[in-house]
Structures are given as structure tokens and as C-alpha cells.
C-alpha positions as a Markdown table, in Angstrom:
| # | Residue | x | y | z |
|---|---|---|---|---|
| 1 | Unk | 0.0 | 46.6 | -19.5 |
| 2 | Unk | -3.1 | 46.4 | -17.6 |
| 3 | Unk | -3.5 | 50.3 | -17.7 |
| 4 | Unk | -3.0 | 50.6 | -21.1 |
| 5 | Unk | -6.1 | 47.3 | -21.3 |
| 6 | Unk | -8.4 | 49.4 | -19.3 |
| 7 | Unk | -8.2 | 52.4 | -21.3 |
| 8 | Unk | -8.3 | 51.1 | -24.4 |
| 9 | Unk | -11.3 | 48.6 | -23.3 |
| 10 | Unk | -13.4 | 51.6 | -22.1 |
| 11 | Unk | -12.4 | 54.1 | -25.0 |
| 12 | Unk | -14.1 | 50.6 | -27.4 |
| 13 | Unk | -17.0 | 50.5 | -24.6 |
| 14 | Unk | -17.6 | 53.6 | -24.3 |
| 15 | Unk | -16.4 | 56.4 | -26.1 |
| 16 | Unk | -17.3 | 54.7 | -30.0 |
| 17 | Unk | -13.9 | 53.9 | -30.8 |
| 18 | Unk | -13.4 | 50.9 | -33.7 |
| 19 | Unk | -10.6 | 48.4 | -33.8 |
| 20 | Unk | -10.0 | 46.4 | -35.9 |
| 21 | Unk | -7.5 | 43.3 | -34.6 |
| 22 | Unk | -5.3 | 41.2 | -36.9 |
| 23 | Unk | -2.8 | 38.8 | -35.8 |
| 24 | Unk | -0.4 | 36.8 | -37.8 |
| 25 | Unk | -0.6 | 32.6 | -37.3 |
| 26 | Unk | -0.3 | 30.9 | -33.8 |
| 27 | Unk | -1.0 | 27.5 | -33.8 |
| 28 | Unk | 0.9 | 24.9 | -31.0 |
| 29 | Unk | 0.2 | 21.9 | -33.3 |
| 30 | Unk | 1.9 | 23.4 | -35.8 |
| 31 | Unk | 5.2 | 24.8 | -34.0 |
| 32 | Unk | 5.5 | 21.2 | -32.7 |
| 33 | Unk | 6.4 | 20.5 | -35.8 |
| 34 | Unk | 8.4 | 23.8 | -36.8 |
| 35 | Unk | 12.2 | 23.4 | -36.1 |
| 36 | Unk | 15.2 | 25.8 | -37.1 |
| 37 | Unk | 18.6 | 25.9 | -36.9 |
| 38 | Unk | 20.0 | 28.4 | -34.6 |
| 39 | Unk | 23.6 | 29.5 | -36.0 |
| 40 | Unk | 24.4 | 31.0 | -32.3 |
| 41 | Unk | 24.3 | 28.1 | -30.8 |
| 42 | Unk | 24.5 | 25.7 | -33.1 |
| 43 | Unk | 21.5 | 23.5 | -32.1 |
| 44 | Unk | 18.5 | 22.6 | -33.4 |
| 45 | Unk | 15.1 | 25.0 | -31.6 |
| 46 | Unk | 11.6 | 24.7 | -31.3 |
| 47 | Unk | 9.6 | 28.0 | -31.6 |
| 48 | Unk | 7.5 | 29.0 | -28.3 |
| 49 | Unk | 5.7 | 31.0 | -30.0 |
| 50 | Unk | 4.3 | 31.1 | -34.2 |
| 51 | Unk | 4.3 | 34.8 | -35.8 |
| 52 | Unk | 2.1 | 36.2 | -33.1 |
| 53 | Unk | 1.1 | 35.7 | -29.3 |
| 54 | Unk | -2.6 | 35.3 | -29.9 |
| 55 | Unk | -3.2 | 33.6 | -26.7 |
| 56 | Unk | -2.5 | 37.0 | -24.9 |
| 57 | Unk | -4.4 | 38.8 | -27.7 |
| 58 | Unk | -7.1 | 36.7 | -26.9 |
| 59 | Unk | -7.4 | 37.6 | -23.1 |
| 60 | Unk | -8.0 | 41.2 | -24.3 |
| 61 | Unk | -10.3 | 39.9 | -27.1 |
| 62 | Unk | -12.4 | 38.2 | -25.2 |
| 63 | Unk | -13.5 | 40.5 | -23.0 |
| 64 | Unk | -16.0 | 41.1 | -26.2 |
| 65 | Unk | -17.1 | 37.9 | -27.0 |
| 66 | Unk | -14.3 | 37.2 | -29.6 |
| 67 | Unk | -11.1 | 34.6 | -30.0 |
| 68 | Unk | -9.0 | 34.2 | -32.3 |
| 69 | Unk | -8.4 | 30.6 | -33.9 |
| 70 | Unk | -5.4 | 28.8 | -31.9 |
| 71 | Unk | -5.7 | 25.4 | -34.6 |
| 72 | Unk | -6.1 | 26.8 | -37.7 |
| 73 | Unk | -3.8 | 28.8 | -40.0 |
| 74 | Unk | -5.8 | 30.6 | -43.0 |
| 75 | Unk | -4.7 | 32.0 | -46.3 |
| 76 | Unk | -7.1 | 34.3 | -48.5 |
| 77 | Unk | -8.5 | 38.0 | -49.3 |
| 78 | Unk | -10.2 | 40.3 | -47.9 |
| 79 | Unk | -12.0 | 43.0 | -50.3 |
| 80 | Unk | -12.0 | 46.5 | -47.9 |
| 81 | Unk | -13.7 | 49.3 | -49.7 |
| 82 | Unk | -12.9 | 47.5 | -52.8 |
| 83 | Unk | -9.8 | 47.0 | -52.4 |
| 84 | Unk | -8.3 | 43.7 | -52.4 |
| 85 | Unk | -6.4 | 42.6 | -49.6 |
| 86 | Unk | -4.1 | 39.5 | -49.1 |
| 87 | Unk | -3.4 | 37.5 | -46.3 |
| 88 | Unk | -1.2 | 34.9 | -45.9 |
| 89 | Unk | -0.9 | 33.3 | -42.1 |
């Protein structure tokens, strides 16, 4: 909530506190072409959404200069502290 935006945007600001943000895929080109089949009620569905709602991460984000991708969907590793991470979107 907007409370919870505020605090957490001046504790960043502030108060020295690091983030780091991750989201899993959003892109709308892509869940245009995304369609299940819902058993309940028997119909084919289009997603609203992919595995996260970046563009609300994004209003957050972008209070410090950064966005998330909303056209892309990226595969790779990271290497934290030398350890190898995976990431698949």
C-alpha cells in the first residue's frame, strides 16, 4: 500500500538500506500469445498478467531512476559472491 511505499522508499533514501528487486517475466507481446486451458470452466484463457506484475513494480522502481524491461524475457547467470546463480524468465 501506499504507506508501506513511503516507508520503505525513505528507509532506501535515507536510512542506507539496500534492495535488491527481482521479478519473474512480464511481457504483453508475449501473453498475447500464451493461452491455457482452464478445466473449471472449460474454455480456453488468456493470461492478464505473465509470472509477475512488473508494471506495478515499476511505479515503485522508478521513483529511482530504474524499470524493469516490459518486452523482453531473459535467461542467464548471475555469479554473486562466487556463487552461480540461475535465472530463467
Amino acid at each position: 500500500g501506499v504507506e508501506e511505499s513511503q516507508k520503505l522508499e525513505k528507509d532506501i533514501r535515507y536510512r542506507g538500506l539496500n534492495v535488491l528487486v527481482a521479478a519473474d517475466w512480464y511481457s504483453e507481446r508475449y501473453l498475447s500469445k500464451v493461452r491455457f486451458f482452464e478445466a473449471e470452466t472449460k474454455s480456453w484463457r488468456t493470461p492478464l498478467t505473465g509470472g509477475a506484475n512488473v508494471p506495478s513494480v515499476n511505479n515503485f522502481i522508478n521513483r529511482f531512476g530504474i524499470n524493469f524491461s516490459t518486452d523482453h524475457i531473459y535467461s542467464g547467470e548471475i555469479n554473486y559472491r562466487g556463487q552461480l546463480l540461475r535465472f530463467d524468465s
